[in-house]
Coordinates of C-alpha atoms and ligand atoms in Angstrom, one line a residue:
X1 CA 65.0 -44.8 50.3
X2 CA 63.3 -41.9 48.9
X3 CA 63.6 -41.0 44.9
X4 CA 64.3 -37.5 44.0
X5 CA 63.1 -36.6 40.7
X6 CA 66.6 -35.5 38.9
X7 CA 66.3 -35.9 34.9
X8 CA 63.7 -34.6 32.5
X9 CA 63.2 -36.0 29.2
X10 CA 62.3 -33.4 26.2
X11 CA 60.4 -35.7 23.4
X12 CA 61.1 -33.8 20.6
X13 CA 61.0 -36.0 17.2
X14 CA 58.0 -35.4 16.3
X15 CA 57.3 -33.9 12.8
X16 CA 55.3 -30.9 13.7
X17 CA 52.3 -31.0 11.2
X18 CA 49.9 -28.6 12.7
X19 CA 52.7 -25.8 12.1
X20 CA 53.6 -26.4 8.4
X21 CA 54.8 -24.8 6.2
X22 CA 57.0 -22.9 9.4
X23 CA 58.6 -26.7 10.4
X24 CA 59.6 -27.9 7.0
X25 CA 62.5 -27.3 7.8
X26 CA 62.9 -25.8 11.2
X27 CA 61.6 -27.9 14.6
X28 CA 58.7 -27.2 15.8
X29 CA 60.3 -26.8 19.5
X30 CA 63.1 -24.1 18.2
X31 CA 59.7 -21.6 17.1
X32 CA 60.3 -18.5 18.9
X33 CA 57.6 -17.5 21.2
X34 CA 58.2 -13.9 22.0
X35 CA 62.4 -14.1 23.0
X36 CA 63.4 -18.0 23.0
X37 CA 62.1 -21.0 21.4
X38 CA 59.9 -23.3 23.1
X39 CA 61.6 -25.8 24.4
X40 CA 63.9 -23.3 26.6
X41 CA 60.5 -22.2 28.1
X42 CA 60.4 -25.9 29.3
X43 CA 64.1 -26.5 30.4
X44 CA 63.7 -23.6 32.4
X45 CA 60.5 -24.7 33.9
X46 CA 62.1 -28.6 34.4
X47 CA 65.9 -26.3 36.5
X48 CA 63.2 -24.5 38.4
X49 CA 61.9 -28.1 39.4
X50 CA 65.2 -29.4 40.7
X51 CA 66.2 -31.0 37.4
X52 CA 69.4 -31.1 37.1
X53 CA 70.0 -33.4 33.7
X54 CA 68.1 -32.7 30.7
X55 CA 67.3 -35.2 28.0
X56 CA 66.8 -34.4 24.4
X57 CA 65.2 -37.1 22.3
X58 CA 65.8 -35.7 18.9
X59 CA 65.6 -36.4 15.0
X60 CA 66.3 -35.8 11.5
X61 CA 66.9 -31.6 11.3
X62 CA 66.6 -31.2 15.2
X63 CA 70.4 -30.3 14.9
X64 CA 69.3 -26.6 15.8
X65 CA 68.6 -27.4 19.3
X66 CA 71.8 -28.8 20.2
X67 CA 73.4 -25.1 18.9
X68 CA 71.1 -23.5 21.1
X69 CA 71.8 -24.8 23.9
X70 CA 75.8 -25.3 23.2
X71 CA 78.5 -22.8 24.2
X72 CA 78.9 -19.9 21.3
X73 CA 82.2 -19.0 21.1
X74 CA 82.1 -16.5 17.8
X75 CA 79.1 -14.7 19.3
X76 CA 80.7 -14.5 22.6
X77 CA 84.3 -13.0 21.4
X78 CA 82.0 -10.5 19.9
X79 CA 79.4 -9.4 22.1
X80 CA 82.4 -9.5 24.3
X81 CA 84.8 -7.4 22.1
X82 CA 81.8 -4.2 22.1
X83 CA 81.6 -4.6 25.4
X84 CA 77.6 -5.5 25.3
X85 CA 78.0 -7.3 28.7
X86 CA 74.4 -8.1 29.3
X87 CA 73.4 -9.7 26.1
X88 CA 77.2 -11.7 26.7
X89 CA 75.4 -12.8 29.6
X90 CA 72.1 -14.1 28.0
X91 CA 73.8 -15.7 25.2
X92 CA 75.9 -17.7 28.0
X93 CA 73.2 -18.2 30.4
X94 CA 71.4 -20.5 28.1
X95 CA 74.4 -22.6 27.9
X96 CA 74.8 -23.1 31.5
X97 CA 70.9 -23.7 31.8
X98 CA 71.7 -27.9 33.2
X99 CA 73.7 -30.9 31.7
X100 CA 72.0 -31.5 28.6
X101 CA 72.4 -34.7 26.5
X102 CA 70.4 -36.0 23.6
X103 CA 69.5 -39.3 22.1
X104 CA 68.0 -39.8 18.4
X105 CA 64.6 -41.0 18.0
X106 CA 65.5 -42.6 14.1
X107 CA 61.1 -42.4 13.2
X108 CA 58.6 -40.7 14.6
X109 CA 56.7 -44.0 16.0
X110 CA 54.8 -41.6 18.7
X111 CA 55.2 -40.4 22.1
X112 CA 55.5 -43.4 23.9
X113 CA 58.4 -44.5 22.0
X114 CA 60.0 -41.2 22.6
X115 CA 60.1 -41.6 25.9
X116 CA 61.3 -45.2 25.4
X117 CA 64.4 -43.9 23.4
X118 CA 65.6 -41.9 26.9
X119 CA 65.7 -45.7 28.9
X120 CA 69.4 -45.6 28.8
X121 CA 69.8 -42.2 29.7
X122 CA 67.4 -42.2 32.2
X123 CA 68.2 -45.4 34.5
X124 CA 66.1 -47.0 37.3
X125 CA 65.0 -43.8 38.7
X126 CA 61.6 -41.6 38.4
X127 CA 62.0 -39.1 35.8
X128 CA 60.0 -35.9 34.6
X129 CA 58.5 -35.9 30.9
X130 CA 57.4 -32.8 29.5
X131 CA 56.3 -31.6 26.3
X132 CA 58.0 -29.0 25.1
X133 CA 54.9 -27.4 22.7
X134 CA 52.9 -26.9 26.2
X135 CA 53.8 -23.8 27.6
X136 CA 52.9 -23.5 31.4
X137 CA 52.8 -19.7 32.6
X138 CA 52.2 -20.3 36.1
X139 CA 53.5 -18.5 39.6
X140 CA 55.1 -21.4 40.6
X141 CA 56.4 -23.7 38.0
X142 CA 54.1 -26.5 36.6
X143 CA 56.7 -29.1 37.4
X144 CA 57.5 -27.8 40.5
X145 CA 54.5 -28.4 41.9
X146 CA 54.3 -32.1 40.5
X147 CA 57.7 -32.2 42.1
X148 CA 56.2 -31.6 45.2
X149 CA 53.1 -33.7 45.0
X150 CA 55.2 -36.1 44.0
X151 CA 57.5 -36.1 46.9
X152 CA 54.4 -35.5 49.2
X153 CA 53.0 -38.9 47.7
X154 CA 55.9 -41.0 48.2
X155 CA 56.3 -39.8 51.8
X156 CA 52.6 -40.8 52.9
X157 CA 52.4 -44.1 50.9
X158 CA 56.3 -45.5 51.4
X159 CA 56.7 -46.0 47.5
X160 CA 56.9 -43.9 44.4
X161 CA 54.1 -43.3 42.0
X162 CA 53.4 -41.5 38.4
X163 CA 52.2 -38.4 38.8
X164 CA 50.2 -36.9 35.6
X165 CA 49.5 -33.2 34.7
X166 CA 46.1 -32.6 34.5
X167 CA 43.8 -29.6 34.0
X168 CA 39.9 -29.3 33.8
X169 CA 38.5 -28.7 30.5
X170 CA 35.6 -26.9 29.2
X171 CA 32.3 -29.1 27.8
X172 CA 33.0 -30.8 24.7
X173 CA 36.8 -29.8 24.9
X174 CA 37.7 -32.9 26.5
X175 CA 37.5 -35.2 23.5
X176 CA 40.6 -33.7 21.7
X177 CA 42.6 -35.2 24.7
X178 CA 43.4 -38.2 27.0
X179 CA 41.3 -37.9 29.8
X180 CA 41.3 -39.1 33.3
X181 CA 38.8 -41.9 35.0
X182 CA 39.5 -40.6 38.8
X183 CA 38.4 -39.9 41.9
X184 CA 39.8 -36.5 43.9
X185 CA 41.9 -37.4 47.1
X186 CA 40.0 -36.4 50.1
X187 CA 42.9 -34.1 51.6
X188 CA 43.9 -32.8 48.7
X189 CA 41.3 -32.2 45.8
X190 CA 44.1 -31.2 43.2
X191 CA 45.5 -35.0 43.9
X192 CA 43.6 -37.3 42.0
X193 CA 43.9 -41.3 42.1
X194 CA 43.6 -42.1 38.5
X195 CA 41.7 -45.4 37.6
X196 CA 41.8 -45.6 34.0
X197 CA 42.3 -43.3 31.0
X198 CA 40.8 -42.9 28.2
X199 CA 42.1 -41.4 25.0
X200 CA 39.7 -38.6 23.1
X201 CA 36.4 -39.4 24.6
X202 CA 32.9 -38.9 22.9
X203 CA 31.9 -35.9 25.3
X204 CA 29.1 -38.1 26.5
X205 CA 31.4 -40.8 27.1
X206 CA 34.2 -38.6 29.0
X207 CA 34.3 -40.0 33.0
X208 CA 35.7 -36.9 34.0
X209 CA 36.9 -33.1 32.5
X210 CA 39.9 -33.6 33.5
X211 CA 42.2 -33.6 30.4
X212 CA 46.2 -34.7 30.6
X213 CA 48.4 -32.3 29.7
X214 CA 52.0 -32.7 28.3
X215 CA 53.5 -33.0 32.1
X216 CA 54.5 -36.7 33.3
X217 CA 56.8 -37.8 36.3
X218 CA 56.7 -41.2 35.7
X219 CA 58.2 -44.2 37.5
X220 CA 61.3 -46.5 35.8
X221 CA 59.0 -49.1 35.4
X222 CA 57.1 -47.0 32.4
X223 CA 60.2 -48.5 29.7
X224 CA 58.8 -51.9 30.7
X225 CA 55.1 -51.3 29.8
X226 CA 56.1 -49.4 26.6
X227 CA 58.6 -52.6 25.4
X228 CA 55.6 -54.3 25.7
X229 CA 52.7 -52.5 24.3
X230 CA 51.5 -53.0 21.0
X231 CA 51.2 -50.0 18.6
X232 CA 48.2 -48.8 17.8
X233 CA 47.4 -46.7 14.4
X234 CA 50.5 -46.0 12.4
X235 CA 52.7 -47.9 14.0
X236 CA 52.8 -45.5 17.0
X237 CA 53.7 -46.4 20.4
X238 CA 50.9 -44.5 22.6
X239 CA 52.5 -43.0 26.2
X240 CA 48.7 -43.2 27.5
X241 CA 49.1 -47.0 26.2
X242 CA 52.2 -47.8 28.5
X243 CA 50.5 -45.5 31.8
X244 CA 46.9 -47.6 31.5
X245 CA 49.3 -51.0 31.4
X246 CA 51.3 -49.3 34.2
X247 CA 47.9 -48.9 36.8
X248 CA 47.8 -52.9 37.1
X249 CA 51.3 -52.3 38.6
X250 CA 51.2 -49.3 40.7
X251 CA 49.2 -46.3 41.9
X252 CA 49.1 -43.2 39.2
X253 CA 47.9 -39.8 40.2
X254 CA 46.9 -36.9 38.7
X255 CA 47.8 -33.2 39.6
X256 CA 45.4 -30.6 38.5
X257 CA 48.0 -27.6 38.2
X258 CA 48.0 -24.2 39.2
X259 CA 48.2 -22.0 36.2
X260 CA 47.2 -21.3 32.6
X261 CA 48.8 -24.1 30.0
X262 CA 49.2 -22.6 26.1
X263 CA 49.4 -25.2 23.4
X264 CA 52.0 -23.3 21.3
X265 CA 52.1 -26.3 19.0
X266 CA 49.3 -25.2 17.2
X267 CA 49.1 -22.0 15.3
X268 CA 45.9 -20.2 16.9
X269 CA 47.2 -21.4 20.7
X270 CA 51.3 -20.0 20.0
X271 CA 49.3 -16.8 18.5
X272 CA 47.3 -16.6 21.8
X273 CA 50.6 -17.5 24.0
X274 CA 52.4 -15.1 22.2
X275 CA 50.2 -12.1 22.8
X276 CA 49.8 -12.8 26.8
X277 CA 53.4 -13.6 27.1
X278 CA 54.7 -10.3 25.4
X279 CA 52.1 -8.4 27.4
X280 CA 53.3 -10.0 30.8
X281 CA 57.2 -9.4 29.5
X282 CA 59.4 -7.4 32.0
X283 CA 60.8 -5.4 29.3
X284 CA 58.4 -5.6 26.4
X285 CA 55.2 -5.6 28.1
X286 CA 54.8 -1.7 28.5
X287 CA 55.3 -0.8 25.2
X288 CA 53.4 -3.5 23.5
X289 CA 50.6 -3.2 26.1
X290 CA 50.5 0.6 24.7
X291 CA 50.4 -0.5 21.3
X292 CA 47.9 -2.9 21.7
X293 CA 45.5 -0.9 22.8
X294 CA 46.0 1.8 20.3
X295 CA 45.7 -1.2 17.7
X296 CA 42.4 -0.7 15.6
X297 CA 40.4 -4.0 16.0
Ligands
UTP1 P1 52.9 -33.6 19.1 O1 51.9 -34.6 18.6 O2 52.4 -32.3 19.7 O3 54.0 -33.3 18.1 O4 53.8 -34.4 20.2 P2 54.1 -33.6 16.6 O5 53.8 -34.9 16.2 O6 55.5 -33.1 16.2 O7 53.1 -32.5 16.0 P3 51.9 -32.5 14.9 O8 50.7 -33.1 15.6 O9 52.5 -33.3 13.7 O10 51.8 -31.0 14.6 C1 54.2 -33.8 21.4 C2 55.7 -33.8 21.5 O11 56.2 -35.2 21.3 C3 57.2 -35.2 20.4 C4 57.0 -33.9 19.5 O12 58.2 -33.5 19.0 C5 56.4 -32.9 20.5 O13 57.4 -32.2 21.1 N1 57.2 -36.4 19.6 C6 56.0 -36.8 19.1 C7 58.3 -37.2 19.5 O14 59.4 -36.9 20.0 N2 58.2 -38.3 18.7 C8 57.1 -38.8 18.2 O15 57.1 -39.8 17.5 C9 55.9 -38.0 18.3

């Protein structure tokens, strides 16, 4: 029987360091790039992909996101009482994005036990993981086509395999992320059968420029390497930990991704998202492009 990939799980405990003093005491995942907040970029992207159950794995002051994307009754009598029927519409459309649920994360003991909080949730079935910080502007969505290699994967070899998100990286880039110890699949050079992976390689020591990025679909049987992992520094439970003990199991491939990935969860990459987002923005591009350019540098 083939699996369809049907639930994506939002790890978003995490304390958001990189973008103090801004998430003392606001998440990091509610910052608003241009007109929503990050993590609506990637519920959108995760619908577009056939999701159709969202999973939240909050924390301590997360409560914000569950608002968001809750029904708003006040601001709906109101918007409906002027008669402003297109913002109505916005304001309900986020609502109505997909089921949402969410499950607490009580400390944030890293990535990997994220994920590991959403076993319930998620069941015996393949699931999508992305990070809602990476923002992926791309023609057709990231996770769609991960969907699709995915499904293309499980057709040719009669079983389901992790897929991981993967982009090529410039030089010395390489050794602020996990990178990938693969080879490129013959018919299709953006598939890649991963051998190992290696987390922040010395340049020199990198096998390959191909970084992971914060897109997963990863098989059920991802909770039962994570139970039994050890942590490594601080206490924290690495995801890259639980996909290396997955690869004596199963095949994992990588997907190098059509697009251009912005890591809004650092403060020079959300500047840089914001910029190119508002300038590709159906109703606030023209203008700002004007100003922009009229802007002495
Ligand atoms: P990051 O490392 O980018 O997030 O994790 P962080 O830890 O919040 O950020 P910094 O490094 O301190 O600035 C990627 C995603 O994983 C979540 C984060 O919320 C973020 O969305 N995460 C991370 C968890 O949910 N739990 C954790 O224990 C760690």
């Amino acid at each position: 029987m083939t699996q369809k990939i049907r639930k994506a799980v939002f790890p978003a405990a995490g304390m958001g360091t990189r973008f103090l003093p801004a998430t003392k005491a606001m998440p990091k995942e509610m910052l608003c790039l241009v007109d929503k907040p990050l993590i609506q970029y990637g519920v959108e992207e995760a619908v577009a992909a056939g999701c159709t159950e969202i999973i939240i794995v909050t924390g301590r002051g997360k409560s914000t996101m569950e608002d968001h994307f809750d029904s708003s009754p006040e601001l709906e009598a109101s918007l409906a009482a002027k008669h402003k029927t297109a913002l109505l519409e916005l304001a309900r459309s986020v609502s109505k994005l997909a089921k949402i649920t969410y499950t607490r994360q009580p400390h944030p003991l890293g990535l990997g036990h994220a994920v590991l909080m959403a076993k319930e949730l998620v069941g015996n079935e393949p699931f999508a993981v992305l990070l809602p910080d990476d923002i992926v502007d791309a023609t057709i969505p990231c996770m769609k086509q991960m969907v699709e290699a995915f499904n293309e994967a499980q057709a040719a070899n009669g079983e389901m395999s992790s897929i991981l998100g993967s982009e090529i990286v410039e030089g010395a880039a390489i050794q602020n992320y996990g990178c990938l110890d693969c080879t490129p699949d013959p018919k299709n050079p953006r598939l890649l059968t991963v051998k190992d992976l290696v987390e922040k390689p010395k340049p020199k020591d990198a096998p390959s420029q191909n970084a992971i990025i914060g897109r997963y679909i990863l098989t059920p049987r991802i909770f039962d390497m994570l139970e039994h992992i050890t942590p490594g520094a601080g206490g924290e439970l690495q995801l890259t930990d639980g996909i290396k003990a997955l690869l004596q199991h199963e095949k994992v491939y990588g997907f190098v991704y059509e697009g251009k990935r912005h890591d809004a969860g650092d403060k020079q990459g959300f500047l840089r998202a914001t910029v190119e987002l508002a300038l590709k923005h159906k109703d606030l591009g023209p203008a700002f492009r004007t100003w922009l350019k009229s802007y002495p540098l």
